[in-house]
Amino acid sequence: MTGIVSYGAYVPLYRLSRDEIARAWSQGSMGGEKAIANYDEDSITMAVAAALDCLNGMNREAIDGLYFATTTAPYKEKLCAVTVAAATDLRREVFSADFTNSLRAGTTAIKAAIDAIGAGSAKKVLVTASDYRLGAQSSEFEQIFGDGAAAFIIGDSDAVATIEGSYSHADELIGLWRTEDDRFIKSWEDRFVLTEGYVLNIKEAIAGITKKHNLTPKDFAKVIFYAPDARRHTEIARSLGLDKTQVQDPMFNTMGNTGSAFALMMLVAALDEAKPGERILFVNYGDGCDAFILKVTEKIEKHRKHQGVKGYLSSRKTLPNYETYMRYRKLVSLEAQRRPAWFSSPTVLWRDREKIISLHASKCKKCGRLFFPPQRVCNYCWAKDEFEYVRISDRKGTLFTFCQDNLALSEDPPTIVSKVCLDGPVGFYCLMTDREPDEVKIDMPVELTFRKIHDGGGYPNYFWKCMPVRRDK
Amino acid sequence: MGSIKDKVAIVGMGCTKFGELWDKGIDDLIIEAAYGAYEDAGIEPKDIEAAWLGVTQLISAIVMSAPLKLRNIPITRVENRCATGMEALRNASFAIAAGMYDVVLVLGVEKLKDTGLAGLPGLGDHPVFGVSVTAPANWALGATRYFHHYGLTPEEGKRTLAKIAVKNHYNGSLCPKAHFQREITLEQALNAPIIAWPLGLFDCCGNSDGSAAAILTRADMAKNFRKDYVLVKGIGLAVGPGLGKEDCDYDHIHLPQTEIAAQQAYEQAGIKNPRQEIDIAEVHDCFTISELMTYEALGFSVKGKAKEDVDAGTFALDGELPVNADGGLKCFGHPVGASGLRECYEVYSQIQGRAQLPARQLKKDVKLGVSHNQGGHPGCLLPIVTILGRAD
C-alpha cells in the first residue's frame, strides 16, 4: 500500500534569538529563536541535506522521481529538482519537477507522488520541501519565519506509515504574495487573511477529510496542521477540541515557520515519536488545503536512522547578532573586497557535473586508490583510464590541515581552507562551513555538506564543503 | 642527466627599484632593467642574438621587443608561475650551452600595482575547485601542519616565523632598491593583522612592480666582457602532479620537489654539503613559512630543526649562511616575473663584491651562492634552484 517509506529533515545550524531581532528595531519580541540558513545555504542546499537524511540506509538506485517544493527557488526559470537529484546522486532516468509558488507546494508534491505510484509510473518518489523566506525588516514575519527542509520517500511498499486517504481543495484569495519584483513577502490586512483565509480553510479541510473517511479528530493520535504563527496554532487546536497529547508541537520557539517545508517538518517530528498502529491527521494550508490520513506501521521503529527535526534542532549555534543575519541575507551593501570577481562557466559546470555536484571520486581498478577530483591517469600507479566513479559525499573524515584566510573573497570571513582526509582514504581540499573559527583543530572529525560556493556568472555555483560533524547517525 | 656547470656565464645584470611604482609603466621597467644590464655587460642592443622574457600577467614576446626595439631576433616569453624569472634564465642558459647563441638577454618583469587588487590576481581556471583560496592560505596550510607535526604551539611557530621576518626586514633596510626599507620588531611581527592564520601581515611578501635582467654568454667568451663574470654551476627544476593538497599521502611539512631540484643542482655543481659549501643563499620567501620549510628542503637545516637554526641566527647577514641578504621577497618585493632574476642579481653582485652600499657586502669571501625561485605552494610546487659561482 502506498505510504511513506522513509523520511528526513534538515534544520540549519544557526539560530537567531527573536529578542535580538527585537533589539535591532526597538520592538517587542515574540520570544524564542528561529533557525537561520548560513550565507552559503538556500532552498536547494537545504533540500539536499534533508534528502540525504531521508536516504540514509536507502538504495538510491531505487528512486524513480524527485520532486522539489519551495516558495524560494533560487531560479525563476531553470529546474531546481535536477540539482537536488544530481547532488543526491540519483539515477539520470528519474523524473523531476519543481512545485512552487505556494505554501502548499510540499503537500502538492506528496499528492503528485502518491498519484504517480497509484498510476504505476513509479515505485518510489523522493519529495523534498525547503524554504528560506524573507520577512521585511522589522515586520512580524521577520520574527516568525525560520529556515529548514523536509524529505520523504513515497513508495508502494515497506511503508513506515501508509497513506489511507487524502483530500484537497483550492481557494482563491490574495492573502500572502510576492510578485516578480518583490523580495519580501507581502500581506493583506491580517485579520481578513487569517479569518477568511487560514481559519476557514483549515476547518473546511479537516471537516472534509474526516467526513470522507467517517472519522472525527478524536480518532487521531496526532493532528498536524500548518499554522502561520503560534497563536493561530493554539486557537485551531482549541476549536477542534483536541487533547494536548494529540497536538504536534509546531516548534515556533525553536525553529520558526519554515514555509512550504513547515507542516512536513512537523510530520517528520511526529513520525519520530509515533508508535505502530497510530493514526495521524496531516493538513497543510496555502491557497487552499491538502489533507492526508496516515497510519503508522510496525516498520517505523527499525527505520529511525536519521537526524530528523529533533536531531538537527539539538545541534545548534546562536548567531552572535542581527547584523550577521543581515550580512548572510545580503540585506546590507558591504564594501567590495579588493579581489578578482568570481569566475564561472556553465560549460565547465556541465562538463564536471559528476565531480562537482554528485561528488564522484575516481577509484583506480589497478591499485584501488581513490582520488578527488577524479584522475584519468592514476596518481599512484599510472594506470590510464582504468577507473570507476565512486561517490564520496557521504564519507566522514578528519581535518588534516587548515588555515583561516582573511584575504579571500568571502561573505563570512575568515575562509577556513581545509585539507580533509575522508574514509577510503581519499583527500578532499575544500572550504569549511558551519564552523566557529576558534574551534577548528587538526584531526577534528568532519563531514561533507552541499553548499553554494558563489554567485559568479549571475547564478548559484554549488559544490561541497566540509563542516564539523552534525550527523550522529 | 647532463650538467650545465661552467658552460654559461653572466656578464651583466640590471635591476630596477622594486615597489609600488605608480609613475612607471611596464615599458619603463623593461627599459630600465635591460639598459642596466647592457651597461653592466658593456654591450649594445644590436649585440643581442636572442632573448627570453619572463612575465605572468601579459602574453607574448612583443611585450619586451616593443619597448626595447629588438629587431627580428628569436624572443620567447616564458611563464611558470612565480618561478617565471628563473625559468627564463634556465631556458636561455640551455640555448647558450647548446652553442646556438653567443649573447642573449634574459628579462623578468611584472606590473602588479595597476590592478587595484589586494594580493595576486586569481587564476580563474575553474568555477568551484580551489576558489576562494589565496596564496597565503595555501602556504598557511603548510604552517599549520608543520607546527602540529613538530609539536610547536601556534605561539612558538609564529615566533619562529616572526624572527625570519625581522631578519629580512633588517636586510631590506640596508637595500636602496628594496620595496620595504624599514626594520621591524618581533612584537610588531607577532601583533600584525592576520592575513591567513597563522600568517600575519609581516609573514607575507610585498606585491610589487619591478624588473631584473641578465646578459648571458658562453663561458669561454665571458672574459671578453669582464674579468669578474659569474658562472652558472648548476640548475635544477622538479615539477610534480601538483595534487598534494588533494592527496592524503602528502604530509604538508616537506617540499619534496625542492629537495629534488636542489639535488639536481648540487650534483651538477659538485656540492656535497650545502650548508658548509654555500656562501650565500637567496630563498623564495613569498611567505616566512616558505623560507622556513626551504631551509630544510635545500639541506641547510636538519628536517624539523630549522627553528633551532633560526633561533641561533644561522641565516642572518652576519650568520653562518646568510639567507636573503637583500631582504628577500619579504622586503625587496615580489614582482612575480622578475623575482627569479632578482634572486640571481643579489648572488651575482655579492660574488663580485659589488653589493649596493658597502654595509651590505658580506664580510667574507663569497665564491658560491644559491638562488631559489618557486611557483605554487606545498603540494603544488615549481621550484628552480640555480647555483652561481665565481670564475676562479
Short mmCIF file of C-alpha atoms in Angstrom, two decimals, chain B:
data_model
loop_
_atom_site.label_atom_id
_atom_site.label_comp_id
_atom_site.label_asym_id
_atom_site.label_seq_id
_atom_site.Cartn_x
_atom_site.Cartn_y
_atom_site.Cartn_z
CA MET B 1 71.01 13.87 -16.97
CA GLY B 2 73.69 16.27 -18.19
CA SER B 3 75.25 19.22 -16.42
CA ILE B 4 75.21 22.95 -17.13
CA LYS B 5 78.31 23.52 -14.99
CA ASP B 6 80.79 26.14 -16.33
CA LYS B 7 79.14 26.39 -19.74
CA VAL B 8 77.28 29.66 -19.26
CA ALA B 9 78.42 32.98 -17.80
CA ILE B 10 76.52 36.01 -16.59
CA VAL B 11 78.39 39.10 -17.76
CA GLY B 12 75.89 41.79 -16.93
CA MET B 13 72.80 42.35 -14.81
CA GLY B 14 70.33 45.13 -14.17
CA CYS B 15 67.59 45.57 -11.63
CA THR B 16 65.09 48.36 -11.09
CA LYS B 17 63.96 49.52 -7.71
CA PHE B 18 61.09 47.27 -6.65
CA GLY B 19 57.95 48.69 -5.10
CA GLU B 20 54.71 50.50 -5.77
CA LEU B 21 55.98 52.32 -8.81
CA TRP B 22 52.81 54.22 -9.60
CA ASP B 23 54.57 56.54 -12.07
CA LYS B 24 56.20 53.79 -14.12
CA GLY B 25 54.60 51.61 -16.78
CA ILE B 26 55.77 48.15 -17.73
CA ASP B 27 57.76 49.64 -20.65
CA ASP B 28 59.70 51.87 -18.23
CA LEU B 29 60.55 48.88 -16.05
CA ILE B 30 61.72 46.79 -19.02
CA ILE B 31 63.86 49.62 -20.42
CA GLU B 32 65.49 50.34 -17.04
CA ALA B 33 66.36 46.72 -16.29
CA ALA B 34 67.55 45.93 -19.85
CA TYR B 35 69.68 49.05 -20.25
CA GLY B 36 71.10 48.44 -16.75
CA ALA B 37 72.21 45.00 -17.92
CA TYR B 38 73.53 46.33 -21.28
CA GLU B 39 75.63 48.90 -19.46
CA ASP B 40 76.89 46.38 -16.91
CA ALA B 41 77.94 43.98 -19.70
CA GLY B 42 79.23 46.75 -21.93
CA ILE B 43 77.07 45.74 -24.89
CA GLU B 44 74.59 47.42 -27.18
CA PRO B 45 71.13 46.25 -28.22
CA LYS B 46 72.46 45.12 -31.60
CA ASP B 47 74.76 42.60 -29.87
CA ILE B 48 71.82 40.55 -28.60
CA GLU B 49 71.21 37.42 -30.66
CA ALA B 50 68.19 36.07 -28.79
CA ALA B 51 66.08 36.94 -25.78
CA TRP B 52 63.82 35.38 -23.16
CA LEU B 53 61.08 37.29 -21.35
CA GLY B 54 59.54 36.13 -18.07
CA VAL B 55 56.18 37.73 -17.25
CA THR B 56 52.97 36.19 -15.88
CA GLN B 57 50.28 38.81 -16.39
CA LEU B 58 50.91 39.63 -20.06
CA ILE B 59 51.49 37.37 -23.01
CA SER B 60 53.89 37.22 -25.97
CA ALA B 61 57.43 38.35 -26.67
CA ILE B 62 56.16 41.62 -28.14
CA VAL B 63 55.76 42.89 -24.54
CA MET B 64 59.58 43.19 -24.50
CA SER B 65 60.54 43.67 -28.14
CA ALA B 66 58.36 46.75 -28.49
CA PRO B 67 59.86 48.96 -25.74
CA LEU B 68 63.43 47.72 -26.44
CA LYS B 69 63.07 47.83 -30.24
CA LEU B 70 64.63 44.41 -30.55
CA ARG B 71 64.70 43.75 -34.27
CA ASN B 72 63.93 40.40 -35.79
CA ILE B 73 65.66 38.08 -33.36
CA PRO B 74 64.23 35.00 -31.66
CA ILE B 75 62.41 36.03 -28.45
CA THR B 76 60.43 33.70 -26.23
CA ARG B 77 58.04 34.62 -23.48
CA VAL B 78 58.05 32.02 -20.70
CA GLU B 79 55.77 31.56 -17.72
CA ASN B 80 55.99 29.15 -14.80
CA ARG B 81 54.02 30.90 -12.06
CA CYS B 82 56.23 32.71 -9.57
CA ALA B 83 59.26 30.75 -10.89
CA THR B 84 58.89 32.59 -14.20
CA GLY B 85 62.01 34.76 -13.90
CA MET B 86 64.37 31.89 -13.23
CA GLU B 87 62.62 29.76 -15.83
CA ALA B 88 63.60 32.40 -18.41
CA LEU B 89 67.23 32.23 -17.21
CA ARG B 90 67.14 28.43 -17.25
CA ASN B 91 65.94 28.23 -20.85
CA ALA B 92 68.39 30.88 -22.03
CA SER B 93 71.24 29.02 -20.31
CA PHE B 94 70.45 25.85 -22.20
CA ALA B 95 70.38 27.74 -25.51
CA ILE B 96 73.84 29.17 -24.79
CA ALA B 97 75.12 25.76 -23.66
CA ALA B 98 73.79 24.22 -26.88
CA GLY B 99 76.00 26.62 -28.79
CA MET B 100 73.08 28.21 -30.56
CA TYR B 101 73.77 31.81 -29.47
CA ASP B 102 76.71 33.73 -28.03
CA VAL B 103 74.96 36.66 -26.34
CA VAL B 104 71.39 36.62 -25.05
CA LEU B 105 69.18 38.85 -22.95
CA VAL B 106 67.04 37.42 -20.15
CA LEU B 107 64.49 39.72 -18.55
CA GLY B 108 61.79 39.26 -15.94
CA VAL B 109 59.16 41.89 -15.25
CA GLU B 110 55.80 42.40 -13.60
CA LYS B 111 53.50 45.36 -13.23
CA LEU B 112 51.10 44.29 -10.45
CA LYS B 113 50.06 47.58 -8.99
CA ASP B 114 47.79 48.74 -11.82
CA THR B 115 45.08 46.19 -10.92
CA GLY B 116 43.77 47.79 -7.71
CA LEU B 117 43.65 44.32 -6.17
CA ALA B 118 44.93 43.05 -2.84
CA GLY B 119 47.20 40.04 -3.30
CA LEU B 120 47.87 38.37 -6.61
CA PRO B 121 45.17 38.15 -9.26
CA GLY B 122 43.36 34.80 -9.23
CA LEU B 123 43.92 32.20 -11.89
CA GLY B 124 40.19 31.84 -12.57
CA ASP B 125 40.54 28.49 -14.25
CA HIS B 126 37.70 26.56 -12.58
CA PRO B 127 34.35 27.75 -11.23
CA VAL B 128 34.45 25.81 -7.95
CA PHE B 129 37.67 23.83 -7.45
CA GLY B 130 40.11 25.84 -5.35
CA VAL B 131 38.06 29.03 -5.41
CA SER B 132 38.20 31.47 -2.55
CA VAL B 133 41.74 30.35 -1.74
CA THR B 134 44.68 32.73 -1.86
CA ALA B 135 48.45 32.22 -1.98
CA PRO B 136 48.88 32.97 1.76
CA ALA B 137 46.11 30.46 2.54
CA ASN B 138 47.81 27.67 0.65
CA TRP B 139 51.11 28.34 2.46
CA ALA B 140 49.30 28.67 5.79
CA LEU B 141 48.10 25.07 5.30
CA GLY B 142 51.78 24.11 5.45
CA ALA B 143 52.44 26.27 8.51
CA THR B 144 49.52 24.79 10.49
CA ARG B 145 50.62 21.24 9.73
CA TYR B 146 54.34 21.96 10.27
CA PHE B 147 53.64 23.40 13.72
CA HIS B 148 51.39 20.46 14.59
CA HIS B 149 53.81 17.82 13.29
CA TYR B 150 56.86 19.15 15.10
CA GLY B 151 54.96 19.94 18.29
CA LEU B 152 55.29 23.72 18.11
CA THR B 153 52.49 25.64 19.76
CA PRO B 154 50.96 28.25 17.43
CA GLU B 155 52.77 30.86 19.54
CA GLU B 156 56.15 29.12 19.15
CA GLY B 157 55.55 28.62 15.45
CA LYS B 158 54.53 32.22 14.87
CA ARG B 159 57.53 33.46 16.88
CA THR B 160 59.89 31.41 14.72
CA LEU B 161 58.34 32.82 11.55
CA ALA B 162 58.43 36.33 13.02
CA LYS B 163 62.20 36.03 13.52
CA ILE B 164 62.59 35.32 9.81
CA ALA B 165 60.51 38.43 9.02
CA VAL B 166 62.59 40.56 11.40
CA LYS B 167 65.82 39.31 9.77
CA ASN B 168 64.56 40.04 6.26
CA HIS B 169 63.29 43.48 7.25
CA TYR B 170 66.70 44.30 8.72
CA ASN B 171 68.40 43.18 5.50
CA GLY B 172 65.89 45.11 3.41
CA SER B 173 66.51 48.26 5.44
CA LEU B 174 70.05 48.29 4.05
CA CYS B 175 68.93 47.86 0.46
CA PRO B 176 68.17 51.02 -1.57
CA LYS B 177 66.30 49.10 -4.27
CA ALA B 178 64.08 47.15 -1.86
CA HIS B 179 60.32 47.73 -1.73
CA PHE B 180 60.34 47.92 2.09
CA GLN B 181 63.34 49.52 3.76
CA ARG B 182 62.22 49.58 7.35
CA GLU B 183 63.26 47.47 10.32
CA ILE B 184 60.53 45.84 12.39
CA THR B 185 60.48 44.36 15.89
CA LEU B 186 59.48 40.85 16.87
CA GLU B 187 56.42 42.28 18.64
CA GLN B 188 55.33 44.16 15.52
CA ALA B 189 55.54 40.96 13.51
CA LEU B 190 53.68 38.94 16.13
CA ASN B 191 50.92 41.51 16.61
CA ALA B 192 50.33 42.30 12.93
CA PRO B 193 46.88 41.77 11.40
CA ILE B 194 46.23 38.21 10.30
CA ILE B 195 46.17 37.65 6.54
CA ALA B 196 45.69 33.87 6.59
CA TRP B 197 46.15 32.47 10.06
CA PRO B 198 48.75 31.56 11.21
CA LEU B 199 50.35 34.00 8.76
CA GLY B 200 50.18 37.71 9.62
CA LEU B 201 50.98 40.76 7.54
CA PHE B 202 54.75 40.50 8.10
CA ASP B 203 54.78 36.85 7.11
CA CYS B 204 53.72 37.84 3.58
CA CYS B 205 55.90 39.36 0.88
CA GLY B 206 55.14 42.63 -0.83
CA ASN B 207 53.18 42.87 -4.06
CA SER B 208 55.49 44.96 -6.17
CA ASP B 209 56.30 46.34 -9.57
CA GLY B 210 59.81 45.75 -10.85
CA SER B 211 62.12 44.20 -13.39
CA ALA B 212 65.52 42.48 -13.47
CA ALA B 213 67.64 41.42 -16.43
CA ALA B 214 70.80 39.47 -17.26
CA ILE B 215 73.16 39.17 -20.21
CA LEU B 216 74.38 35.61 -20.74
CA THR B 217 77.24 34.41 -22.86
CA ARG B 218 79.36 31.29 -23.43
CA ALA B 219 81.77 30.68 -20.56
CA ASP B 220 84.74 30.68 -22.94
CA MET B 221 83.78 34.12 -24.23
CA ALA B 222 83.00 35.69 -20.86
CA LYS B 223 86.42 37.22 -20.25
CA ASN B 224 85.91 39.36 -23.37
CA PHE B 225 83.20 41.21 -21.46
CA ARG B 226 84.63 41.42 -17.92
CA LYS B 227 87.03 39.76 -15.53
CA ASP B 228 84.58 39.20 -12.69
CA TYR B 229 81.98 37.30 -14.65
CA VAL B 230 79.87 34.75 -12.77
CA LEU B 231 79.41 31.16 -13.91
CA VAL B 232 76.29 29.04 -13.82
CA LYS B 233 77.30 25.96 -11.80
CA GLY B 234 74.04 24.07 -11.74
CA ILE B 235 70.31 24.39 -12.40
CA GLY B 236 67.59 22.06 -11.12
CA LEU B 237 63.84 22.04 -11.57
CA ALA B 238 61.39 19.40 -10.33
CA VAL B 239 57.67 19.52 -11.07
CA GLY B 240 55.18 17.01 -9.67
CA PRO B 241 51.48 16.39 -10.39
CA GLY B 242 50.70 19.31 -8.09
CA LEU B 243 47.97 17.37 -6.31
CA GLY B 244 49.39 17.39 -2.79
CA LYS B 245 46.50 19.36 -1.29
CA GLU B 246 44.12 16.71 -2.60
CA ASP B 247 46.35 13.74 -1.67
CA CYS B 248 46.20 12.16 1.81
CA ASP B 249 49.72 10.78 1.22
CA TYR B 250 51.32 14.24 1.10
CA ASP B 251 52.48 15.26 4.59
CA HIS B 252 52.35 19.07 4.08
CA ILE B 253 55.58 19.54 6.05
CA HIS B 254 58.17 18.77 3.39
CA LEU B 255 58.80 20.28 -0.04
CA PRO B 256 59.86 17.16 -1.98
CA GLN B 257 60.13 18.97 -5.33
CA THR B 258 62.54 21.50 -3.82
CA GLU B 259 64.64 18.70 -2.36
CA ILE B 260 64.92 17.07 -5.79
CA ALA B 261 65.56 20.33 -7.68
CA ALA B 262 68.33 21.09 -5.17
CA GLN B 263 69.83 17.62 -5.59
CA GLN B 264 69.96 18.13 -9.36
CA ALA B 265 71.70 21.48 -8.99
CA TYR B 266 74.08 20.37 -6.22
CA GLU B 267 75.11 17.32 -8.23
CA GLN B 268 75.96 19.44 -11.27
CA ALA B 269 77.88 21.92 -9.12
CA GLY B 270 79.61 19.16 -7.13
CA ILE B 271 78.21 20.35 -3.83
CA LYS B 272 78.21 17.67 -1.13
CA ASN B 273 77.46 19.70 1.98
CA PRO B 274 75.38 22.71 1.03
CA ARG B 275 75.39 24.31 4.47
CA GLN B 276 79.20 24.36 4.57
CA GLU B 277 79.99 24.98 0.93
CA ILE B 278 77.47 27.67 0.07
CA ASP B 279 78.38 31.24 0.99
CA ILE B 280 75.07 32.98 0.33
CA ALA B 281 71.52 31.91 -0.45
CA GLU B 282 68.58 33.77 -1.89
CA VAL B 283 65.50 31.78 -0.99
CA HIS B 284 61.98 32.33 -2.35
CA ASP B 285 60.31 33.64 0.82
CA CYS B 286 56.91 34.56 -0.58
CA PHE B 287 55.84 33.75 2.98
CA THR B 288 58.04 33.25 6.04
CA ILE B 289 56.86 29.62 6.28
CA SER B 290 58.22 29.08 2.76
CA GLU B 291 61.66 30.26 3.88
CA LEU B 292 61.50 28.00 6.97
CA MET B 293 60.48 24.89 5.01
CA THR B 294 63.01 25.67 2.28
CA TYR B 295 65.92 25.76 4.81
CA GLU B 296 65.19 22.08 5.28
CA ALA B 297 64.49 21.27 1.62
CA LEU B 298 67.77 22.85 0.48
CA GLY B 299 69.67 20.89 3.13
CA PHE B 300 70.67 23.94 5.19
CA SER B 301 68.81 22.63 8.27
CA VAL B 302 68.07 19.15 9.53
CA LYS B 303 64.40 18.27 8.98
CA GLY B 304 62.30 19.55 11.84
CA LYS B 305 65.23 21.55 13.24
CA ALA B 306 65.01 24.76 11.22
CA LYS B 307 63.68 26.53 14.31
CA GLU B 308 66.97 25.88 16.12
CA ASP B 309 68.92 27.47 13.27
CA VAL B 310 66.55 30.44 13.19
CA ASP B 311 66.97 30.89 16.95
CA ALA B 312 70.77 30.66 16.57
CA GLY B 313 70.86 33.38 13.90
CA THR B 314 72.43 30.99 11.37
CA PHE B 315 70.83 32.76 8.41
CA ALA B 316 71.39 36.38 9.49
CA LEU B 317 73.51 38.78 7.44
CA ASP B 318 76.50 38.08 9.73
CA GLY B 319 75.50 34.45 10.36
CA GLU B 320 76.97 31.18 9.20
CA LEU B 321 74.95 31.11 5.97
CA PRO B 322 73.30 34.44 5.15
CA VAL B 323 69.89 33.94 3.54
CA ASN B 324 68.10 36.74 1.71
CA ALA B 325 70.80 39.31 2.30
CA ASP B 326 68.81 41.78 0.18
CA GLY B 327 65.61 41.36 2.22
CA GLY B 328 64.19 38.57 0.07
CA LEU B 329 60.72 38.69 -1.41
CA LYS B 330 59.52 39.84 2.01
CA CYS B 331 61.25 43.22 1.72
CA PHE B 332 62.83 43.51 -1.70
CA GLY B 333 59.35 42.78 -3.05
CA HIS B 334 57.78 40.31 -5.43
CA PRO B 335 57.03 41.46 -8.98
CA VAL B 336 56.26 37.87 -9.96
CA GLY B 337 58.13 37.50 -13.28
CA ALA B 338 61.15 39.46 -12.03
CA SER B 339 61.82 37.73 -8.71
CA GLY B 340 63.88 34.79 -10.00
CA LEU B 341 66.31 37.16 -11.72
CA ARG B 342 66.43 39.47 -8.69
CA GLU B 343 67.42 36.42 -6.61
CA CYS B 344 70.30 35.86 -9.07
CA TYR B 345 71.13 39.58 -9.14
CA GLU B 346 71.91 39.59 -5.40
CA VAL B 347 74.11 36.48 -5.59
CA TYR B 348 75.84 37.87 -8.73
CA SER B 349 76.55 41.19 -7.01
CA GLN B 350 77.78 39.59 -3.78
CA ILE B 351 80.12 37.25 -5.64
CA GLN B 352 81.57 40.27 -7.47
CA GLY B 353 81.89 42.16 -4.16
CA ARG B 354 79.68 44.87 -5.62
CA ALA B 355 76.63 44.76 -3.37
CA GLN B 356 74.93 48.14 -3.30
CA LEU B 357 76.24 50.05 -0.25
CA PRO B 358 79.43 48.65 1.37
CA ALA B 359 77.50 47.86 4.55
CA ARG B 360 75.59 45.21 2.65
CA GLN B 361 78.59 43.39 1.23
CA LEU B 362 79.09 40.15 3.15
CA LYS B 363 82.20 40.24 5.32
CA LYS B 364 83.58 37.06 3.86
CA ASP B 365 84.83 35.57 0.64
CA VAL B 366 81.73 34.88 -1.46
CA LYS B 367 82.51 32.22 -4.03
CA LEU B 368 79.39 30.13 -4.30
CA GLY B 369 75.75 31.11 -3.97
CA VAL B 370 72.36 29.51 -4.47
CA SER B 371 69.29 31.26 -5.83
CA HIS B 372 65.96 29.55 -5.30
CA ASN B 373 62.82 30.62 -7.16
CA GLN B 374 59.48 28.86 -6.94
CA GLY B 375 55.89 28.93 -8.04
CA GLY B 376 52.96 27.44 -6.19
CA HIS B 377 52.74 26.17 -2.64
CA PRO B 378 53.21 22.97 -0.62
CA GLY B 379 51.80 20.09 -2.61
CA CYS B 380 51.77 22.08 -5.85
CA LEU B 381 55.26 23.45 -6.26
CA LEU B 382 57.51 24.51 -9.16
CA PRO B 383 60.93 25.09 -7.59
CA ILE B 384 64.05 26.08 -9.53
CA VAL B 385 67.45 26.03 -7.85
CA THR B 386 70.33 27.84 -9.59
CA ILE B 387 73.92 27.71 -8.34
CA LEU B 388 76.15 30.62 -9.32
CA GLY B 389 79.90 30.68 -8.69
CA ARG B 390 82.96 32.82 -9.06
CA ALA B 391 85.07 32.12 -12.14
CA ASP B 392 88.28 31.18 -10.30
#
